[in-house]
């Protein structure tokens, strides 16, 4: 019977695999909590929050195709969310001059205000969820994750 290798004797790939699984577990846990809180406290969804967040970064609006590219989701998903936001007076669609097929989506003043409230709660929830990390921990993790992202130009 062969003894199990000690952690420092294992290949680095095993440690990286464990890291990946921890990142996935954290991401899944945070997303599930955000989905629950958005649903229970604001009667909204995470995809809808993501669309509003993207539009809040572009006050002049984004073409629907740009919005779907930005969020890496299909045009159909974006269209449905924008339709519901427009019905509620939170977003609007404006025709692009010179391009009959293209539409620009943007938040209305009501949508901007609603998103600011959601964003504040979102920040509080994330702060609470990651509350056991010090400022230095957060900076170190951010730096290391950025290093991992930059490593493969993704």
Short mmCIF file of C-alpha atoms in Angstrom, two decimals:
data_model
loop_
_atom_site.label_atom_id
_atom_site.label_comp_id
_atom_site.label_asym_id
_atom_site.label_seq_id
_atom_site.Cartn_x
_atom_site.Cartn_y
_atom_site.Cartn_z
CA UNK A 1 0.00 0.00 0.00
CA UNK A 2 1.42 3.38 -1.05
CA UNK A 3 1.10 6.20 1.46
CA UNK A 4 -0.69 9.38 0.37
CA UNK A 5 1.77 12.14 -0.59
CA UNK A 6 2.06 15.05 1.84
CA UNK A 7 0.53 18.33 0.60
CA UNK A 8 3.95 19.95 -0.08
CA UNK A 9 5.04 16.84 -1.99
CA UNK A 10 1.97 16.82 -4.26
CA UNK A 11 2.19 18.34 -7.69
CA UNK A 12 1.40 22.06 -7.83
CA UNK A 13 -1.48 21.19 -10.14
CA UNK A 14 -3.28 19.51 -7.20
CA UNK A 15 -3.00 22.66 -5.09
CA UNK A 16 -4.26 24.75 -7.98
CA UNK A 17 -7.17 22.37 -8.43
CA UNK A 18 -8.09 22.72 -4.74
CA UNK A 19 -7.88 26.50 -5.12
CA UNK A 20 -10.18 26.41 -8.14
CA UNK A 21 -12.73 24.32 -6.23
CA UNK A 22 -12.66 26.79 -3.32
CA UNK A 23 -13.15 29.72 -5.71
CA UNK A 24 -16.13 27.92 -7.26
CA UNK A 25 -17.60 27.14 -3.85
CA UNK A 26 -17.27 30.76 -2.73
CA UNK A 27 -18.68 32.11 -5.99
CA UNK A 28 -21.65 29.72 -5.90
CA UNK A 29 -22.34 30.52 -2.27
CA UNK A 30 -22.24 34.29 -2.79
CA UNK A 31 -24.36 34.10 -5.94
CA UNK A 32 -26.98 31.96 -4.22
CA UNK A 33 -27.15 34.41 -1.32
CA UNK A 34 -27.41 37.39 -3.67
CA UNK A 35 -30.16 35.72 -5.69
CA UNK A 36 -32.11 34.93 -2.52
CA UNK A 37 -31.75 38.43 -1.07
CA UNK A 38 -32.61 40.17 -4.34
CA UNK A 39 -35.70 37.99 -4.69
CA UNK A 40 -36.82 38.18 -1.05
CA UNK A 41 -35.99 41.82 -0.31
CA UNK A 42 -36.50 43.49 -3.69
CA UNK A 43 -38.62 41.09 -5.78
CA UNK A 44 -35.95 41.11 -8.50
CA UNK A 45 -33.36 38.81 -10.06
CA UNK A 46 -29.60 38.79 -10.37
CA UNK A 47 -29.70 39.00 -14.21
CA UNK A 48 -31.96 42.05 -13.92
CA UNK A 49 -29.56 43.58 -11.37
CA UNK A 50 -26.67 42.90 -13.76
CA UNK A 51 -28.46 44.66 -16.63
CA UNK A 52 -29.23 47.67 -14.45
CA UNK A 53 -25.64 47.73 -13.20
CA UNK A 54 -24.31 47.74 -16.77
CA UNK A 55 -26.68 50.51 -17.80
CA UNK A 56 -25.76 52.54 -14.73
CA UNK A 57 -22.15 52.60 -15.97
CA UNK A 58 -23.29 54.03 -19.31
CA UNK A 59 -25.76 56.86 -18.62
CA UNK A 60 -26.08 57.60 -22.35
CA UNK A 61 -27.09 53.98 -22.87
CA UNK A 62 -25.82 50.99 -24.75
CA UNK A 63 -26.98 49.36 -27.94
CA UNK A 64 -28.81 46.16 -27.12
CA UNK A 65 -26.07 44.16 -28.88
CA UNK A 66 -23.38 45.98 -26.86
CA UNK A 67 -25.27 45.23 -23.67
CA UNK A 68 -25.52 41.53 -24.48
CA UNK A 69 -21.81 41.43 -25.41
CA UNK A 70 -20.90 43.30 -22.21
CA UNK A 71 -22.86 40.85 -20.05
CA UNK A 72 -21.98 37.81 -22.19
CA UNK A 73 -25.61 36.74 -22.59
CA UNK A 74 -27.90 36.38 -25.58
CA UNK A 75 -29.78 39.28 -27.17
CA UNK A 76 -33.01 37.46 -26.33
CA UNK A 77 -32.22 37.46 -22.61
CA UNK A 78 -31.41 41.17 -22.69
CA UNK A 79 -34.53 42.02 -24.68
CA UNK A 80 -36.80 40.30 -22.16
CA UNK A 81 -35.20 42.05 -19.20
CA UNK A 82 -35.23 45.46 -20.91
CA UNK A 83 -38.89 44.94 -21.87
CA UNK A 84 -39.82 44.35 -18.21
CA UNK A 85 -37.70 47.25 -16.99
CA UNK A 86 -39.36 49.51 -19.60
CA UNK A 87 -42.84 48.36 -18.54
CA UNK A 88 -41.98 49.46 -15.00
CA UNK A 89 -40.56 52.80 -16.13
CA UNK A 90 -37.03 51.86 -15.06
CA UNK A 91 -35.46 51.76 -18.53
CA UNK A 92 -36.24 52.90 -22.02
CA UNK A 93 -35.23 52.04 -25.53
CA UNK A 94 -34.37 54.71 -28.06
CA UNK A 95 -33.86 54.18 -31.78
CA UNK A 96 -30.33 54.73 -33.05
CA UNK A 97 -30.38 57.55 -35.61
CA UNK A 98 -29.56 56.17 -39.05
CA UNK A 99 -30.00 52.51 -38.03
CA UNK A 100 -33.61 51.37 -38.00
CA UNK A 101 -32.76 48.00 -36.46
CA UNK A 102 -30.59 49.18 -33.57
CA UNK A 103 -31.93 50.34 -30.22
CA UNK A 104 -30.13 51.96 -27.30
CA UNK A 105 -31.21 50.98 -23.79
CA UNK A 106 -30.70 53.24 -20.82
CA UNK A 107 -32.00 53.71 -17.32
CA UNK A 108 -34.64 56.33 -16.65
CA UNK A 109 -34.23 58.64 -13.66
CA UNK A 110 -36.58 56.27 -11.79
CA UNK A 111 -34.38 53.34 -12.85
CA UNK A 112 -31.23 55.15 -11.75
CA UNK A 113 -32.74 55.74 -8.32
CA UNK A 114 -33.99 52.14 -8.04
CA UNK A 115 -30.58 50.81 -9.03
CA UNK A 116 -28.79 53.03 -6.49
CA UNK A 117 -30.93 51.43 -3.76
CA UNK A 118 -30.23 47.92 -5.06
CA UNK A 119 -26.51 48.65 -5.41
CA UNK A 120 -26.31 49.90 -1.83
CA UNK A 121 -27.93 46.73 -0.51
CA UNK A 122 -25.76 44.58 -2.82
CA UNK A 123 -22.62 46.21 -1.42
CA UNK A 124 -23.83 45.69 2.16
CA UNK A 125 -24.60 42.02 1.48
CA UNK A 126 -21.19 41.40 -0.07
CA UNK A 127 -19.51 43.24 2.79
CA UNK A 128 -21.42 41.10 5.27
CA UNK A 129 -20.66 37.85 3.41
CA UNK A 130 -16.94 38.61 3.19
CA UNK A 131 -16.84 40.28 6.61
CA UNK A 132 -14.29 37.85 8.03
CA UNK A 133 -11.65 39.23 5.61
CA UNK A 134 -9.53 42.17 6.69
CA UNK A 135 -8.77 45.03 4.34
CA UNK A 136 -5.31 43.51 3.80
CA UNK A 137 -6.84 40.07 3.12
CA UNK A 138 -9.16 41.61 0.52
CA UNK A 139 -6.33 43.51 -1.15
CA UNK A 140 -4.13 40.41 -1.22
CA UNK A 141 -6.88 38.20 -2.67
CA UNK A 142 -7.74 40.83 -5.27
CA UNK A 143 -4.08 41.14 -6.27
CA UNK A 144 -3.68 37.37 -6.54
CA UNK A 145 -6.90 36.90 -8.50
CA UNK A 146 -5.86 39.70 -10.85
CA UNK A 147 -2.52 37.94 -11.28
CA UNK A 148 -4.33 34.70 -12.16
CA UNK A 149 -6.59 36.53 -14.62
CA UNK A 150 -3.70 38.42 -16.24
CA UNK A 151 -1.65 35.24 -16.51
CA UNK A 152 -3.69 33.94 -19.43
CA UNK A 153 -4.88 37.29 -20.84
CA UNK A 154 -8.49 36.57 -19.98
#
